[in-house]
Amino acid sequence: MGGSHTFISFDLKYFTVGMTSLEVFDKVLIVNFGGQYAHLISRRLRELNVFTEVLPYVRLGKADVVGEILPKYKAVVLSGGPASVNELSFFKDVVMELINSGKPLLGICLGHQLMASALGGVVEPSLPEFGRTEVSIVKEDPLFNGWGAKEVVWMSHRECVTTAPKDVEVLAYSSSGCLAAFKVLGKPAYGVQFHPEVKHTVKGMTLLSNFLDLAGVRRTWIPSNYLRLVAEEVVKEVDPNSKVLAAVSGGVDSTVSAVLLKRFLGDRLIPVFVDHGFMREGEVAEVLESLRKVGLNPLFIDARDRFLSKLEGVSDCEERRRIIGEEFAKIFLELSLKDPSIKYFVQGTTYPDVIESGVEVGSHRIKTHHNVGGLPTWFNLKVVEPLKYLYKDEVRRLGAFLGVPEEVLRRHPFPGPGLAVRVVGPLTKEKLELVRKASKIVEEELRLAGLYDEVWQAFAVVGEDRWVGVKGDSRDYGYVVVVRVVSSDDGMTADWVRLPYEVLDRISRRVTSELSNVTMVTYSITSKPPSTIEPC
Ligand code: XMP
């Protein structure tokens, strides 16, 4: 990869009294025009050790961009998005403000078109370019350091810049003659029609790295510095005479949060492991053992009966999530009543959780993840969220830095409400046992095939569907089990995994023979979007 990567850690000279690292990090703002593009850009920049924030474009429309927003950032990226430039013509003034501010600016796809259009260029429907395309670089520029005269990039557009604005230098054309890249004369502002954040753009990371160099962005977003940021926030937020409860489930997020806070809080951190009865087969013992290995000796609460009595027969998953969240909250509140010095509660909320739960202005609520915004109003412990700035891969990086064992970091994500969101229709003990056993088979077979670490999640789901079966001499009317195996980078989008037929065959044979009440196994072949990963 091109570009110079100097991994520097924080130098105290950057601090003035009262400053926190959040103010000292060089931040890049990504203006989100919808879809998942913005987060992919954000994650790629973070791979280059730069802190990013994603804001919906509407936020800029309402703010004093030059006085209020730009001073916080070292550079700005305008993302792609599903809209047409015409639909966003009201946003041209903001784009001109960004260009004229002299702040380093990179417009990608729709962002590139918005810049060109604001500067007086023509954007119109073109021959659509989707997927791998070749661009020709026609003018050398530091943005393209390390690029050859022709390179393969990833395009995804139906409109393009057909006439370049006059105040720009044309840097590249695509094979169908669209303006593929430009620089605004006299400003550190660029537009690229292709997607450098997509892996298929062969030298995309080099371009992003070049942009960061041009913008003078320091690469300080490394685990030792996230740790420092969290430490500062904990010191600021948490009263030194109080205790903090941390719900641990053995998952990556809750384990890393607790290990991290244990460092700063010592015995003031109380890890609690609640068995709600929706854990996977053998998981409770495994989790307790792995938590002890990382120095967390959690208080164990067996609440299986308590949860099941509230959830048996409940069909609606959102209702189940609400009940589970509420029961958890009650358990933690009961603990705090026994020890009044307990004033805080840790949540392993990550950056995508914050965004997917619709907390961010302009984003749409998809599912209520009970770890964000789902706490009942009467829950009066203050929430500490040490991972709220991090994507999942960064949580893993931080975990490794803190010495959390690989086997914990490699575990597949598992939803807080556990198997309760993998039973569709009324929740019954029978269906719960069925998904527990079938999921175990799915995981075992993936491990045997050496595929477990290659996929994001792999599990079984059961609903109300039935299928007639013949086992031995008798006819059965058994359950249909859906097997879902997906690959993903962050859970926000996912693709179904093309498992080898032999693996699918083994899973199907084992599920139908080991579980007498199952007569059909199906495999889910829908990605996210349009589907979600969990069934409900
Ligand atoms: P979906 O189903 O929304 O899942 O595509 C995205 C990721 O989030 C996990 N997930 C949850 N995690 N509480 C959680 O802590 C929940 O209620 C929940 N629902 C989904 C899911 O497993 C996937 O990794």
Coordinates of C-alpha atoms and ligand atoms in Angstrom, one line a residue:
M1 CA 0.0 0.0 0.0
G2 CA 1.3 3.5 -0.9
G3 CA 1.4 6.5 1.4
S4 CA 3.5 6.8 4.5
H5 CA 2.0 5.3 7.6
T6 CA 3.5 6.8 10.7
F7 CA 1.7 5.2 13.6
I8 CA 2.2 7.8 16.3
S9 CA 0.8 7.6 19.8
F10 CA -0.4 10.6 21.7
D11 CA 2.1 13.2 22.6
L12 CA 1.3 15.3 25.6
K13 CA 2.4 18.4 23.8
Y14 CA -0.9 18.3 21.9
F15 CA -2.9 18.7 25.0
T16 CA -3.8 22.0 26.7
V17 CA -5.2 22.0 30.1
G18 CA -8.7 20.6 30.3
M19 CA -8.6 18.9 26.9
T20 CA -9.5 15.3 26.4
S21 CA -8.1 13.1 23.7
L22 CA -11.4 13.3 21.9
E23 CA -10.5 16.9 21.2
V24 CA -7.0 16.1 20.3
F25 CA -7.6 13.2 17.8
D26 CA -7.6 14.4 14.2
K27 CA -11.1 13.6 13.2
V28 CA -12.5 13.1 9.7
L29 CA -16.1 13.9 9.2
I30 CA -18.1 11.6 6.8
V31 CA -21.3 13.2 5.6
N32 CA -23.8 10.4 5.1
F33 CA -26.1 10.6 2.1
G34 CA -27.8 7.3 3.0
G35 CA -27.3 3.6 2.5
Q36 CA -24.3 1.8 4.0
Y37 CA -21.6 3.6 1.9
A38 CA -20.7 6.1 4.6
H39 CA -19.9 3.5 7.2
L40 CA -17.7 1.5 4.9
I41 CA -15.7 4.7 4.2
S42 CA -15.6 5.3 7.9
R43 CA -14.3 1.8 8.7
R44 CA -11.7 2.0 6.0
L45 CA -10.4 5.3 7.3
R46 CA -10.2 3.7 10.8
E47 CA -8.2 0.9 9.3
L48 CA -5.8 3.7 8.4
N49 CA -5.7 4.6 12.1
V50 CA -7.9 7.7 11.8
F51 CA -10.8 8.6 14.0
T52 CA -14.0 9.3 12.1
E53 CA -17.5 10.5 12.8
V54 CA -20.5 9.9 10.5
L55 CA -23.2 12.6 10.4
P56 CA -26.3 12.5 8.3
Y57 CA -26.3 15.3 5.7
V58 CA -29.5 16.8 7.2
R59 CA -27.5 17.7 10.3
L60 CA -25.2 20.0 8.1
G61 CA -28.3 21.5 6.5
K62 CA -29.4 22.8 9.9
A63 CA -26.1 23.9 11.4
D64 CA -23.6 26.7 11.1
V65 CA -21.2 24.6 9.0
V66 CA -18.2 26.9 9.0
G67 CA -18.5 28.2 12.6
E68 CA -19.8 25.1 14.4
I69 CA -19.1 21.9 12.5
L70 CA -15.9 22.3 10.5
P71 CA -13.6 23.4 13.4
K72 CA -14.0 19.9 14.9
Y73 CA -12.6 18.1 11.9
K74 CA -9.4 18.0 10.0
A75 CA -11.0 16.8 6.7
V76 CA -14.4 16.0 5.3
V77 CA -15.6 13.1 3.0
L78 CA -19.0 13.3 1.2
S79 CA -20.3 9.8 0.9
G80 CA -22.2 8.1 -1.9
G81 CA -25.9 7.5 -1.6
P82 CA -29.0 6.4 -3.4
A83 CA -30.4 9.9 -4.3
S84 CA -29.9 11.8 -7.5
V85 CA -28.1 15.1 -7.5
N86 CA -31.3 16.8 -8.6
E87 CA -33.1 15.7 -5.4
L88 CA -30.3 17.3 -3.4
S89 CA -30.1 20.6 -5.2
F90 CA -31.1 22.4 -2.0
F91 CA -27.8 21.2 -0.5
K92 CA -25.6 22.9 -3.1
D93 CA -25.0 25.9 -0.9
V94 CA -23.7 23.7 1.9
V95 CA -21.4 21.9 -0.6
M96 CA -20.1 25.3 -1.8
E97 CA -19.5 26.3 1.8
L98 CA -17.4 23.2 2.3
I99 CA -15.4 23.7 -0.9
N100 CA -14.8 27.4 -0.1
S101 CA -13.8 26.7 3.5
G102 CA -10.5 25.4 2.3
K103 CA -10.9 22.2 4.5
P104 CA -9.6 19.1 2.8
L105 CA -12.6 17.6 1.1
L106 CA -13.2 14.3 -0.8
G107 CA -16.5 13.7 -2.6
I108 CA -17.2 10.0 -3.5
C109 CA -19.8 9.0 -6.1
L110 CA -22.8 11.1 -5.2
G111 CA -20.5 13.4 -3.2
H112 CA -18.3 13.9 -6.3
Q113 CA -21.4 14.7 -8.4
L114 CA -22.7 17.1 -5.8
M115 CA -19.4 19.0 -5.8
A116 CA -19.2 19.1 -9.6
S117 CA -22.8 20.3 -9.9
A118 CA -22.4 23.0 -7.2
L119 CA -19.4 24.2 -9.2
G120 CA -21.4 24.5 -12.4
G121 CA -20.7 21.2 -14.0
V122 CA -23.3 19.0 -15.7
V123 CA -24.5 15.8 -14.1
E124 CA -26.9 13.7 -16.2
P125 CA -28.1 10.2 -16.6
S126 CA -25.4 8.1 -18.2
L127 CA -24.7 4.5 -19.3
P128 CA -24.9 2.9 -15.9
E129 CA -21.5 1.7 -14.6
F130 CA -21.7 -1.1 -12.0
G131 CA -18.9 -3.2 -10.7
R132 CA -15.4 -3.4 -11.9
T133 CA -14.5 -0.6 -14.4
E134 CA -11.2 0.8 -15.7
V135 CA -10.2 4.5 -15.2
S136 CA -7.5 6.4 -17.0
I137 CA -5.5 8.9 -15.0
V138 CA -4.9 11.9 -17.3
K139 CA -3.1 14.2 -14.9
E140 CA -0.7 13.4 -12.1
D141 CA -1.7 14.4 -8.6
P142 CA -0.6 13.4 -5.1
L143 CA -4.1 11.9 -4.6
F144 CA -3.1 9.2 -7.1
N145 CA 0.4 8.5 -5.8
G146 CA 1.1 4.9 -6.3
W147 CA -1.5 4.5 -9.1
G148 CA -0.7 3.5 -12.6
A149 CA -2.0 5.2 -15.7
K150 CA -4.9 2.8 -15.8
E151 CA -6.5 1.1 -12.7
V152 CA -9.5 -1.1 -11.9
V153 CA -12.0 0.6 -9.7
W154 CA -15.5 -0.2 -8.4
M155 CA -18.3 2.0 -9.8
S156 CA -22.0 2.1 -8.9
H157 CA -23.9 4.9 -10.6
R158 CA -26.6 5.7 -13.2
E159 CA -25.7 9.4 -13.5
C160 CA -22.3 11.0 -14.1
V161 CA -20.5 14.3 -14.6
T162 CA -20.6 14.7 -18.4
T163 CA -19.3 18.3 -18.5
A164 CA -16.6 19.2 -16.0
P165 CA -17.0 22.6 -14.1
K166 CA -14.6 25.2 -15.2
D167 CA -12.7 25.7 -12.0
V168 CA -11.4 22.2 -11.7
E169 CA -8.5 20.2 -13.0
V170 CA -9.6 16.9 -14.6
L171 CA -7.6 14.0 -13.2
A172 CA -9.3 10.9 -14.6
Y173 CA -11.9 9.6 -16.9
S174 CA -13.8 6.3 -16.8
S175 CA -13.9 3.9 -19.8
S176 CA -17.4 5.2 -20.7
G177 CA -16.1 8.8 -20.8
C178 CA -17.5 10.0 -17.4
L179 CA -15.5 12.4 -15.3
A180 CA -13.9 9.9 -12.9
A181 CA -11.8 12.3 -10.7
F182 CA -11.1 16.0 -10.4
K183 CA -9.4 18.6 -8.2
V184 CA -10.9 22.0 -7.5
L185 CA -8.3 24.6 -8.6
G186 CA -6.5 26.2 -5.6
K187 CA -8.4 24.1 -3.0
P188 CA -7.6 20.8 -1.3
A189 CA -10.9 19.5 -2.6
Y190 CA -11.4 16.4 -4.8
G191 CA -14.1 14.3 -6.3
V192 CA -14.0 10.7 -7.4
Q193 CA -16.8 8.9 -9.2
F194 CA -15.7 5.5 -8.1
H195 CA -15.7 3.9 -4.6
P196 CA -12.2 3.8 -3.1
E197 CA -13.7 2.3 0.1
V198 CA -14.8 -0.9 -1.8
K199 CA -12.1 -3.6 -1.8
H200 CA -12.6 -4.2 -5.5
T201 CA -11.1 -0.8 -6.2
V202 CA -7.6 -2.3 -6.3
K203 CA -5.7 0.8 -5.0
G204 CA -8.6 2.3 -3.1
M205 CA -6.9 2.3 0.3
T206 CA -3.8 3.9 -1.3
L207 CA -6.0 6.8 -2.5
L208 CA -7.7 7.2 0.9
S209 CA -4.3 7.1 2.6
N210 CA -3.0 9.8 0.1
F211 CA -6.0 11.9 0.9
L212 CA -5.2 11.7 4.6
D213 CA -1.6 12.7 3.9
L214 CA -2.7 15.6 1.8
A215 CA -5.0 16.7 4.6
G216 CA -2.2 16.3 7.2
V217 CA -4.4 14.0 9.3
R218 CA -2.4 12.3 12.1
R219 CA -2.8 8.5 12.3
T220 CA -3.4 8.3 16.1
W221 CA -6.5 6.1 16.2
I222 CA -4.7 3.0 17.6
P223 CA -5.8 0.8 20.6
S224 CA -3.5 2.4 23.2
N225 CA -5.2 5.7 22.3
Y226 CA -8.7 4.4 22.4
L227 CA -7.9 3.1 25.8
R228 CA -6.7 6.5 26.9
L229 CA -9.9 8.1 25.6
V230 CA -12.0 5.6 27.5
A231 CA -9.9 6.2 30.7
E232 CA -10.5 9.9 30.5
E233 CA -14.2 9.5 30.0
V234 CA -14.5 7.0 32.9
V235 CA -12.6 9.4 35.1
K236 CA -14.8 12.3 34.1
E237 CA -18.1 10.4 34.3
V238 CA -17.8 8.0 37.1
D239 CA -17.9 9.2 40.7
P240 CA -14.8 7.8 42.4
N241 CA -16.7 6.6 45.5
S242 CA -19.1 4.5 43.5
K243 CA -19.3 1.0 42.1
V244 CA -20.2 0.0 38.5
L245 CA -22.2 -3.1 37.4
A246 CA -21.2 -4.8 34.2
A247 CA -23.4 -7.4 32.6
V248 CA -21.2 -9.9 31.0
S249 CA -22.4 -12.6 28.6
G250 CA -19.1 -14.0 27.3
G251 CA -19.5 -12.1 24.0
V252 CA -16.8 -10.0 22.6
D253 CA -18.3 -6.6 23.4
S254 CA -19.3 -7.2 27.0
T255 CA -16.0 -9.0 27.8
V256 CA -13.8 -6.3 26.3
S257 CA -15.9 -3.6 28.0
A258 CA -15.5 -5.3 31.4
V259 CA -11.8 -6.1 31.0
L260 CA -11.2 -2.5 30.0
L261 CA -13.1 -1.0 32.9
K262 CA -11.6 -3.4 35.4
R263 CA -8.2 -1.8 34.6
F264 CA -9.4 1.6 35.7
L265 CA -11.9 0.6 38.4
G266 CA -10.4 -2.5 39.9
D267 CA -12.8 -4.0 42.5
R268 CA -15.3 -1.2 42.0
L269 CA -16.3 -3.0 38.8
I270 CA -18.8 -5.8 39.6
P271 CA -19.2 -8.2 36.6
V272 CA -22.5 -10.0 36.6
F273 CA -23.5 -13.0 34.4
V274 CA -27.2 -13.6 34.2
D275 CA -28.3 -16.9 32.8
H276 CA -31.6 -16.0 31.1
G277 CA -32.0 -19.5 29.8
F278 CA -31.5 -18.5 26.1
M279 CA -27.9 -19.3 25.9
R280 CA -26.5 -21.9 23.5
E281 CA -25.8 -25.5 24.5
G282 CA -22.9 -25.7 27.0
E283 CA -22.4 -22.0 26.8
V284 CA -22.9 -21.1 30.5
A285 CA -20.0 -23.2 31.7
E286 CA -17.8 -22.1 28.8
V287 CA -18.5 -18.5 29.4
L288 CA -17.9 -18.7 33.2
E289 CA -14.5 -20.4 32.5
S290 CA -13.4 -17.9 29.9
L291 CA -14.4 -14.9 32.0
R292 CA -12.4 -16.3 34.9
K293 CA -9.4 -16.6 32.5
V294 CA -9.5 -12.9 31.8
G295 CA -9.6 -12.0 35.4
L296 CA -13.3 -11.4 35.7
N297 CA -15.0 -13.5 38.4
P298 CA -18.6 -12.7 37.7
L299 CA -21.5 -12.8 40.1
F300 CA -23.6 -15.6 38.6
I301 CA -27.4 -15.3 38.7
D302 CA -29.5 -18.2 37.5
A303 CA -32.7 -16.5 36.2
R304 CA -33.9 -19.1 33.8
D305 CA -37.3 -19.7 35.4
R306 CA -37.9 -16.0 35.9
F307 CA -37.3 -15.2 32.2
L308 CA -39.2 -18.3 30.9
S309 CA -42.3 -17.6 33.0
K310 CA -42.5 -14.1 31.4
L311 CA -41.8 -15.2 27.9
E312 CA -43.5 -18.5 27.4
G313 CA -46.2 -18.0 24.7
V314 CA -45.1 -14.5 23.7
S315 CA -45.0 -14.4 19.8
D316 CA -43.8 -10.9 19.0
C317 CA -40.0 -10.6 19.0
E318 CA -40.0 -6.9 19.8
E319 CA -42.2 -7.7 22.8
R320 CA -39.7 -10.4 23.9
R321 CA -36.8 -8.0 23.5
R322 CA -38.7 -5.5 25.7
I323 CA -39.5 -8.1 28.4
I324 CA -35.9 -9.4 28.4
G325 CA -34.5 -5.9 28.7
E326 CA -36.9 -5.1 31.5
E327 CA -36.1 -8.2 33.4
F328 CA -32.4 -7.6 33.1
A329 CA -32.9 -4.0 34.3
K330 CA -34.9 -5.3 37.3
I331 CA -32.2 -7.7 38.2
F332 CA -29.5 -5.0 38.1
L333 CA -31.7 -2.6 40.0
E334 CA -32.3 -5.2 42.7
L335 CA -28.5 -5.6 43.1
S336 CA -28.1 -1.8 43.4
L337 CA -30.7 -1.7 46.1
K338 CA -28.7 -4.1 48.1
D339 CA -25.5 -2.0 47.7
P340 CA -26.3 1.7 47.3
S341 CA -22.8 2.5 46.2
I342 CA -23.7 0.9 42.9
K343 CA -24.5 3.8 40.7
Y344 CA -23.5 2.9 37.2
F345 CA -24.2 0.2 34.7
V346 CA -21.9 -0.8 31.7
Q347 CA -23.2 -1.5 28.3
G348 CA -21.1 -2.9 25.4
T349 CA -22.8 -0.6 22.9
T350 CA -20.7 -0.2 19.8
Y351 CA -20.9 2.5 17.1
P352 CA -23.1 0.5 14.7
D353 CA -25.5 -0.3 17.6
V354 CA -25.9 3.4 18.2
I355 CA -26.6 4.0 14.6
E356 CA -28.9 1.0 13.9
S357 CA -31.0 1.8 16.9
G358 CA -32.0 5.0 15.2
V359 CA -30.4 7.2 17.9
E360 CA -28.6 9.1 15.2
V361 CA -30.8 11.8 13.6
G362 CA -32.0 10.8 10.1
S363 CA -31.3 7.1 10.4
H364 CA -34.2 4.6 10.5
R365 CA -34.9 2.3 13.4
I366 CA -34.7 -1.3 12.2
K367 CA -34.8 -3.4 15.4
T368 CA -34.7 -2.5 19.1
H369 CA -31.3 -3.9 20.2
H370 CA -32.0 -4.1 23.8
N371 CA -28.6 -2.8 24.7
V372 CA -29.3 0.6 23.2
G373 CA -32.1 2.9 24.2
G374 CA -34.1 -0.1 25.4
L375 CA -33.7 0.5 29.2
P376 CA -37.0 1.2 31.0
T377 CA -37.5 4.8 32.1
W378 CA -37.4 3.7 35.8
F379 CA -33.9 2.3 35.5
N380 CA -31.9 4.8 37.4
L381 CA -28.4 3.6 37.2
K382 CA -26.3 5.8 34.9
V383 CA -25.0 4.1 31.8
V384 CA -21.3 3.8 30.9
E385 CA -20.6 2.9 27.3
P386 CA -16.9 2.4 26.8
L387 CA -17.1 1.0 23.2
K388 CA -19.5 3.6 21.8
Y389 CA -17.0 5.0 19.4
L390 CA -15.8 1.6 18.1
Y391 CA -16.7 -0.7 15.2
K392 CA -16.6 -4.4 15.9
D393 CA -13.2 -5.0 14.3
E394 CA -11.8 -2.2 16.6
V395 CA -13.3 -3.9 19.6
R396 CA -11.4 -7.0 18.7
R397 CA -8.2 -5.1 18.2
L398 CA -8.7 -3.4 21.5
G399 CA -9.4 -6.8 23.1
A400 CA -6.2 -8.3 21.7
F401 CA -4.3 -5.3 23.0
L402 CA -5.8 -5.9 26.5
G403 CA -4.8 -9.6 26.4
V404 CA -8.3 -11.1 25.9
P405 CA -7.7 -14.6 24.5
E406 CA -8.2 -15.2 20.7
E407 CA -11.0 -17.8 21.4
V408 CA -13.1 -15.1 23.0
L409 CA -12.4 -12.5 20.3
R410 CA -13.2 -15.0 17.6
R411 CA -16.6 -16.0 19.0
H412 CA -19.5 -15.2 16.7
P413 CA -21.7 -12.3 17.7
F414 CA -24.7 -13.5 19.7
P415 CA -27.7 -11.3 20.4
G416 CA -28.3 -10.2 24.0
P417 CA -31.7 -11.9 24.0
G418 CA -30.0 -15.0 22.7
L419 CA -32.1 -17.9 21.3
A420 CA -35.3 -16.0 22.2
V421 CA -34.9 -14.1 18.9
R422 CA -34.4 -17.3 17.0
V423 CA -37.8 -18.8 17.7
V424 CA -40.5 -17.4 15.5
G425 CA -44.1 -17.5 16.6
P426 CA -45.1 -18.4 20.2
L427 CA -42.0 -19.1 22.4
T428 CA -42.2 -22.6 23.8
K429 CA -39.7 -24.8 25.7
E430 CA -39.9 -27.3 22.9
K431 CA -38.9 -24.8 20.2
L432 CA -36.2 -23.3 22.4
E433 CA -34.6 -26.7 22.9
L434 CA -34.9 -27.4 19.3
V435 CA -33.0 -24.3 18.2
R436 CA -30.4 -24.8 20.9
K437 CA -29.6 -28.3 19.7
A438 CA -29.9 -27.5 16.0
S439 CA -27.6 -24.5 16.4
K440 CA -25.1 -26.6 18.1
I441 CA -25.0 -29.0 15.2
V442 CA -24.6 -26.1 12.7
E443 CA -21.6 -24.7 14.7
E444 CA -20.0 -28.1 15.1
E445 CA -20.3 -28.9 11.4
L446 CA -18.8 -25.5 10.5
R447 CA -15.9 -26.1 12.9
L448 CA -15.3 -29.6 11.5
A449 CA -15.2 -28.1 8.0
G450 CA -12.8 -25.4 9.1
L451 CA -15.3 -22.7 8.2
Y452 CA -16.4 -21.4 11.7
D453 CA -13.8 -18.5 11.7
E454 CA -14.6 -17.6 8.1
V455 CA -18.2 -16.6 8.8
W456 CA -19.9 -13.9 10.8
Q457 CA -22.7 -16.0 12.3
A458 CA -24.1 -19.5 11.9
F459 CA -27.3 -20.7 13.6
A460 CA -30.6 -22.4 13.3
V461 CA -34.1 -20.9 13.5
V462 CA -37.5 -22.5 14.1
G463 CA -40.9 -21.1 13.5
E464 CA -44.4 -22.5 13.1
D465 CA -44.0 -24.1 9.7
R466 CA -44.4 -27.9 9.6
W467 CA -43.6 -30.5 7.0
V468 CA -44.8 -34.1 6.7
G469 CA -42.0 -36.6 7.1
V470 CA -41.5 -40.3 6.9
K471 CA -39.1 -41.7 9.4
G472 CA -39.0 -45.5 9.5
D473 CA -42.5 -46.8 8.9
S474 CA -44.4 -43.8 10.4
R475 CA -45.5 -40.4 9.1
D476 CA -44.5 -37.4 11.1
Y477 CA -45.6 -33.8 11.1
G478 CA -42.5 -32.2 12.3
Y479 CA -40.9 -28.7 12.5
V480 CA -39.0 -27.0 9.7
V481 CA -35.6 -25.7 10.8
V482 CA -34.0 -22.9 8.9
V483 CA -30.2 -22.8 8.8
R484 CA -28.7 -19.3 8.5
V485 CA -25.0 -18.7 7.9
V486 CA -23.8 -15.2 6.9
S487 CA -20.6 -13.4 6.3
S488 CA -20.3 -9.7 7.2
D489 CA -17.8 -7.1 8.3
D490 CA -19.9 -5.3 10.9
G491 CA -23.4 -6.8 11.0
M492 CA -24.9 -3.8 9.1
T493 CA -24.9 -5.6 5.8
A494 CA -24.4 -9.4 5.3
D495 CA -24.2 -12.0 2.6
W496 CA -25.4 -15.6 2.9
V497 CA -22.5 -18.0 2.8
R498 CA -22.2 -20.4 -0.2
L499 CA -21.6 -23.4 2.0
P500 CA -20.3 -26.5 0.3
Y501 CA -23.2 -29.0 -0.4
E502 CA -21.5 -31.7 1.7
V503 CA -21.5 -29.5 4.8
L504 CA -25.2 -28.6 4.2
D505 CA -26.0 -32.2 3.7
R506 CA -24.3 -33.2 6.9
I507 CA -26.1 -30.5 8.8
S508 CA -29.5 -31.6 7.4
R509 CA -28.9 -35.3 8.1
R510 CA -27.8 -34.7 11.6
V511 CA -30.6 -32.2 12.5
T512 CA -33.3 -34.6 11.2
S513 CA -31.8 -37.7 12.8
E514 CA -30.7 -36.2 16.1
L515 CA -33.9 -34.1 16.6
S516 CA -36.9 -36.4 16.3
N517 CA -39.4 -33.5 15.9
V518 CA -37.7 -32.0 12.8
T519 CA -38.7 -33.3 9.4
M520 CA -37.2 -30.6 7.1
V521 CA -34.1 -28.4 7.1
T522 CA -33.9 -25.4 4.7
Y523 CA -31.0 -23.0 4.1
S524 CA -31.5 -19.3 4.0
I525 CA -30.2 -17.7 0.8
T526 CA -31.2 -14.1 1.4
S527 CA -28.6 -11.3 2.2
K528 CA -29.0 -8.2 4.4
P529 CA -30.5 -6.1 2.9
P530 CA -33.3 -6.9 2.1
S531 CA -33.4 -9.4 5.0
T532 CA -31.9 -8.9 8.5
I533 CA -29.5 -11.4 10.0
E534 CA -31.8 -12.6 12.9
P535 CA -35.3 -13.8 11.9
C536 CA -37.1 -11.3 14.1
Ligands
XMP1 P1 -30.0 -8.0 12.4 O1 -30.8 -9.1 12.7 O2 -30.5 -6.7 12.9 O3 -28.6 -8.2 13.3 O4 -29.5 -7.9 11.0 C1 -27.5 -7.4 13.2 C2 -26.5 -7.9 14.3 O5 -27.1 -7.6 15.6 C3 -27.3 -8.8 16.3 N1 -28.6 -8.6 17.0 C4 -28.7 -8.3 18.3 N2 -27.8 -8.0 19.2 N3 -29.5 -7.6 20.8 C5 -28.2 -7.7 20.5 O6 -27.4 -7.5 21.4 C6 -30.5 -7.8 19.9 O7 -31.7 -7.7 20.2 C7 -30.1 -8.2 18.6 N4 -30.8 -8.4 17.4 C8 -29.8 -8.7 16.5 C9 -27.4 -9.9 15.3 O8 -27.1 -11.1 15.9 C10 -26.4 -9.5 14.3 O9 -25.0 -9.8 14.6

